[in-house]
């Protein structure tokens, strides 16, 4: 990821497009960020459309690559959204089948590059909220790990410290900030608080 938008070795493949979640500081340190198709998530995190390549590699896709194929932003957004949803669909089933909620919540860490992308999968957010019976706190301390905890649990007061600890120890740190979902949208959680002004993602309503 040192070079966010390297020239493609092969033609752009719509089937390999995914939403990729990183912190704003990471994106700001790379050139051509303005050429990426982006969606603000909230707190200090942004999603952008990336192409998954062999060998656990991804690259941000600049706009000129799809416009040269006669495609529009809507086509690319649709492909990334569908592919991301399919990637995390098995997690929806696992959450529905779980027989109990761990006292410290869930830790999902099966995707070293795109784990945070589950924030861009509406059915995953809905599954978390349904299983929790209410709002769920979320953290992405590492690009390969997402932490989730029902906001109603007593341990929710310690969740921010847990995210911060994992962020400090992460090999590939993403964010120390918190988000909260009701299954319909996401909003940022200000430090020292469980709620803040909503930052709702429009595509969740689609």
Coordinates of C-alpha atoms in Angstrom, one line a residue:
X1 CA 0.0 0.0 0.0
X2 CA 3.0 2.3 -0.2
X3 CA 1.8 3.2 -3.7
X4 CA -2.0 3.5 -3.5
X5 CA -2.7 3.7 -7.2
X6 CA 0.0 1.8 -9.1
X7 CA -0.5 1.3 -12.9
X8 CA -2.5 -1.9 -13.5
X9 CA -0.6 -5.0 -14.8
X10 CA -3.8 -6.3 -16.3
X11 CA -7.1 -4.7 -17.5
X12 CA -9.5 -3.5 -14.8
X13 CA -11.9 -6.2 -13.6
X14 CA -15.2 -5.1 -12.2
X15 CA -15.5 -8.5 -10.4
X16 CA -12.4 -7.6 -8.3
X17 CA -13.7 -4.2 -7.1
X18 CA -14.3 -3.8 -3.4
X19 CA -14.8 -1.0 -1.0
X20 CA -11.7 -0.5 1.1
X21 CA -11.7 1.3 4.4
X22 CA -8.7 3.3 5.7
X23 CA -8.2 6.3 7.9
X24 CA -8.2 9.8 6.4
X25 CA -4.5 10.4 7.4
X26 CA -3.5 7.3 5.3
X27 CA -5.4 8.6 2.3
X28 CA -4.1 12.1 2.6
X29 CA -0.5 10.8 2.5
X30 CA -0.9 9.5 -1.0
X31 CA -1.2 11.2 -4.3
X32 CA -4.2 11.0 -6.7
X33 CA -6.6 10.6 -3.8
X34 CA -9.0 13.0 -5.6
X35 CA -9.1 10.5 -8.5
X36 CA -10.6 7.8 -6.2
X37 CA -14.3 7.1 -5.8
X38 CA -14.8 7.7 -2.0
X39 CA -17.5 7.5 0.6
X40 CA -17.1 9.1 4.0
X41 CA -17.9 6.6 6.8
X42 CA -17.6 8.9 9.8
X43 CA -15.1 9.6 12.6
X44 CA -11.7 9.6 10.7
X45 CA -12.5 6.7 8.3
X46 CA -13.2 6.8 4.5
X47 CA -14.0 4.0 2.1
X48 CA -12.7 4.0 -1.5
X49 CA -13.0 1.7 -4.4
X50 CA -10.1 -0.6 -4.7
X51 CA -9.2 -3.6 -6.9
X52 CA -8.1 -6.8 -5.2
X53 CA -5.1 -8.4 -6.9
X54 CA -3.4 -11.7 -6.5
X55 CA -0.9 -12.1 -3.6
X56 CA -2.9 -10.2 -0.9
X57 CA -2.5 -6.9 -2.8
X58 CA -4.9 -4.2 -3.4
X59 CA -4.8 -0.9 -5.3
X60 CA -7.0 2.1 -5.4
X61 CA -8.6 2.6 -8.8
X62 CA -8.3 6.1 -10.3
X63 CA -11.3 7.4 -12.2
X64 CA -9.7 7.6 -15.6
X65 CA -9.4 3.8 -15.7
X66 CA -13.2 3.2 -15.7
X67 CA -14.1 6.3 -17.7
X68 CA -11.7 5.0 -20.5
X69 CA -13.9 1.9 -20.6
X70 CA -17.1 3.9 -21.0
X71 CA -18.2 3.3 -17.4
X72 CA -19.6 5.8 -14.9
X73 CA -19.1 6.3 -11.2
X74 CA -22.5 4.7 -10.6
X75 CA -21.3 1.5 -12.4
X76 CA -18.2 1.3 -10.3
X77 CA -20.0 2.1 -7.0
X78 CA -22.6 -0.6 -7.8
X79 CA -20.0 -3.2 -8.6
X80 CA -18.0 -2.5 -5.4
X81 CA -21.1 -2.5 -3.3
X82 CA -22.3 -5.9 -4.6
X83 CA -18.9 -7.5 -4.4
X84 CA -18.4 -6.2 -0.8
X85 CA -21.8 -7.5 0.2
X86 CA -21.0 -11.0 -1.3
X87 CA -17.7 -11.1 0.4
X88 CA -19.2 -10.7 3.9
X89 CA -22.5 -12.5 3.4
X90 CA -21.1 -15.6 5.3
X91 CA -20.7 -13.4 8.3
X92 CA -24.4 -12.6 8.3
X93 CA -25.2 -16.2 8.6
X94 CA -22.7 -16.8 11.4
X95 CA -24.1 -13.9 13.4
X96 CA -27.6 -15.3 13.1
X97 CA -26.5 -18.7 14.2
X98 CA -24.4 -17.7 17.2
X99 CA -26.0 -18.9 20.5
X100 CA -24.6 -16.3 22.8
X101 CA -23.0 -12.9 22.7
X102 CA -19.5 -12.8 24.2
X103 CA -19.1 -10.5 27.2
X104 CA -16.4 -8.6 25.3
X105 CA -18.3 -8.7 22.0
X106 CA -17.1 -9.9 18.7
X107 CA -13.7 -9.7 17.0
X108 CA -13.7 -10.3 13.3
X109 CA -10.3 -10.8 11.8
X110 CA -10.4 -13.0 8.8
X111 CA -9.4 -10.6 6.0
X112 CA -6.0 -8.9 6.3
X113 CA -6.7 -6.2 3.7
X114 CA -10.5 -5.6 3.6
X115 CA -11.8 -6.5 7.1
X116 CA -13.0 -2.9 7.7
X117 CA -15.0 -3.1 4.5
X118 CA -17.7 -4.9 6.4
X119 CA -18.8 -1.3 7.4
X120 CA -19.9 -1.0 3.8
X121 CA -22.0 -4.1 3.9
X122 CA -25.5 -3.1 5.0
X123 CA -26.7 -6.7 5.8
X124 CA -23.7 -7.2 8.1
X125 CA -24.6 -4.0 10.1
X126 CA -28.2 -5.1 10.2
X127 CA -27.1 -8.6 11.4
X128 CA -25.0 -7.2 14.2
X129 CA -27.9 -5.0 15.4
X130 CA -30.5 -7.8 15.2
X131 CA -28.3 -10.2 17.1
X132 CA -27.6 -7.5 19.8
X133 CA -31.2 -6.4 20.0
X134 CA -30.2 -2.8 19.6
X135 CA -27.2 -0.5 18.8
X136 CA -23.7 -1.9 18.3
X137 CA -20.4 -0.1 18.9
X138 CA -17.8 -0.7 16.2
X139 CA -14.1 -0.2 16.0
X140 CA -11.5 -0.8 13.3
X141 CA -8.1 -0.6 15.1
X142 CA -6.3 -2.5 12.4
X143 CA -7.0 -2.8 8.8
X144 CA -7.4 -6.6 9.4
X145 CA -9.7 -6.5 12.5
X146 CA -13.1 -5.1 13.4
X147 CA -14.4 -5.1 17.0
X148 CA -18.1 -5.0 17.7
X149 CA -20.0 -4.8 21.0
X150 CA -23.7 -4.3 21.9
X151 CA -24.0 -0.8 23.3
X152 CA -26.3 -2.1 26.0
X153 CA -23.7 -4.4 27.7
X154 CA -21.9 -3.2 30.8
X155 CA -18.6 -3.7 29.1
X156 CA -19.5 -0.9 26.6
X157 CA -17.9 1.6 28.9
X158 CA -14.6 -0.1 28.4
X159 CA -14.9 -0.6 24.7
X160 CA -13.1 2.6 23.7
X161 CA -10.1 1.6 25.8
X162 CA -10.0 -1.8 24.1
X163 CA -10.1 -0.3 20.7
X164 CA -7.3 2.2 21.6
X165 CA -5.2 -0.6 23.0
X166 CA -5.5 -2.7 19.8
X167 CA -4.8 0.4 17.7
X168 CA -1.6 1.0 19.6
X169 CA -0.5 -2.6 19.2
X170 CA -1.6 -3.0 15.6
X171 CA 0.8 -4.0 12.8
X172 CA -1.3 -2.0 10.3
X173 CA -3.3 0.5 12.4
X174 CA -6.5 2.0 11.0
X175 CA -8.4 4.0 13.5
X176 CA -8.8 4.5 17.3
X177 CA -12.2 6.1 16.9
X178 CA -15.6 4.5 17.5
X179 CA -18.7 4.1 15.3
X180 CA -22.2 3.0 16.3
X181 CA -24.9 1.4 14.2
X182 CA -28.5 0.7 14.7
X183 CA -28.5 -1.6 11.7
X184 CA -29.7 1.2 9.4
X185 CA -26.8 3.6 9.4
X186 CA -23.5 4.5 11.0
X187 CA -22.6 7.5 13.2
X188 CA -19.4 8.6 14.9
X189 CA -19.0 8.3 18.6
X190 CA -17.1 11.2 20.2
X191 CA -14.5 10.2 22.7
X192 CA -15.7 9.9 26.2
X193 CA -19.3 9.6 25.0
X194 CA -21.5 6.9 23.4
X195 CA -23.2 9.2 21.0
X196 CA -22.6 12.1 18.7
X197 CA -24.3 13.8 15.7
X198 CA -25.2 11.2 13.2
X199 CA -23.1 10.6 10.1
X200 CA -25.4 8.4 8.0
X201 CA -24.3 6.7 4.9
X202 CA -26.9 7.4 2.1
X203 CA -26.2 4.1 0.4
X204 CA -27.6 2.2 3.4
X205 CA -31.1 3.2 2.4
X206 CA -30.7 2.0 -1.1

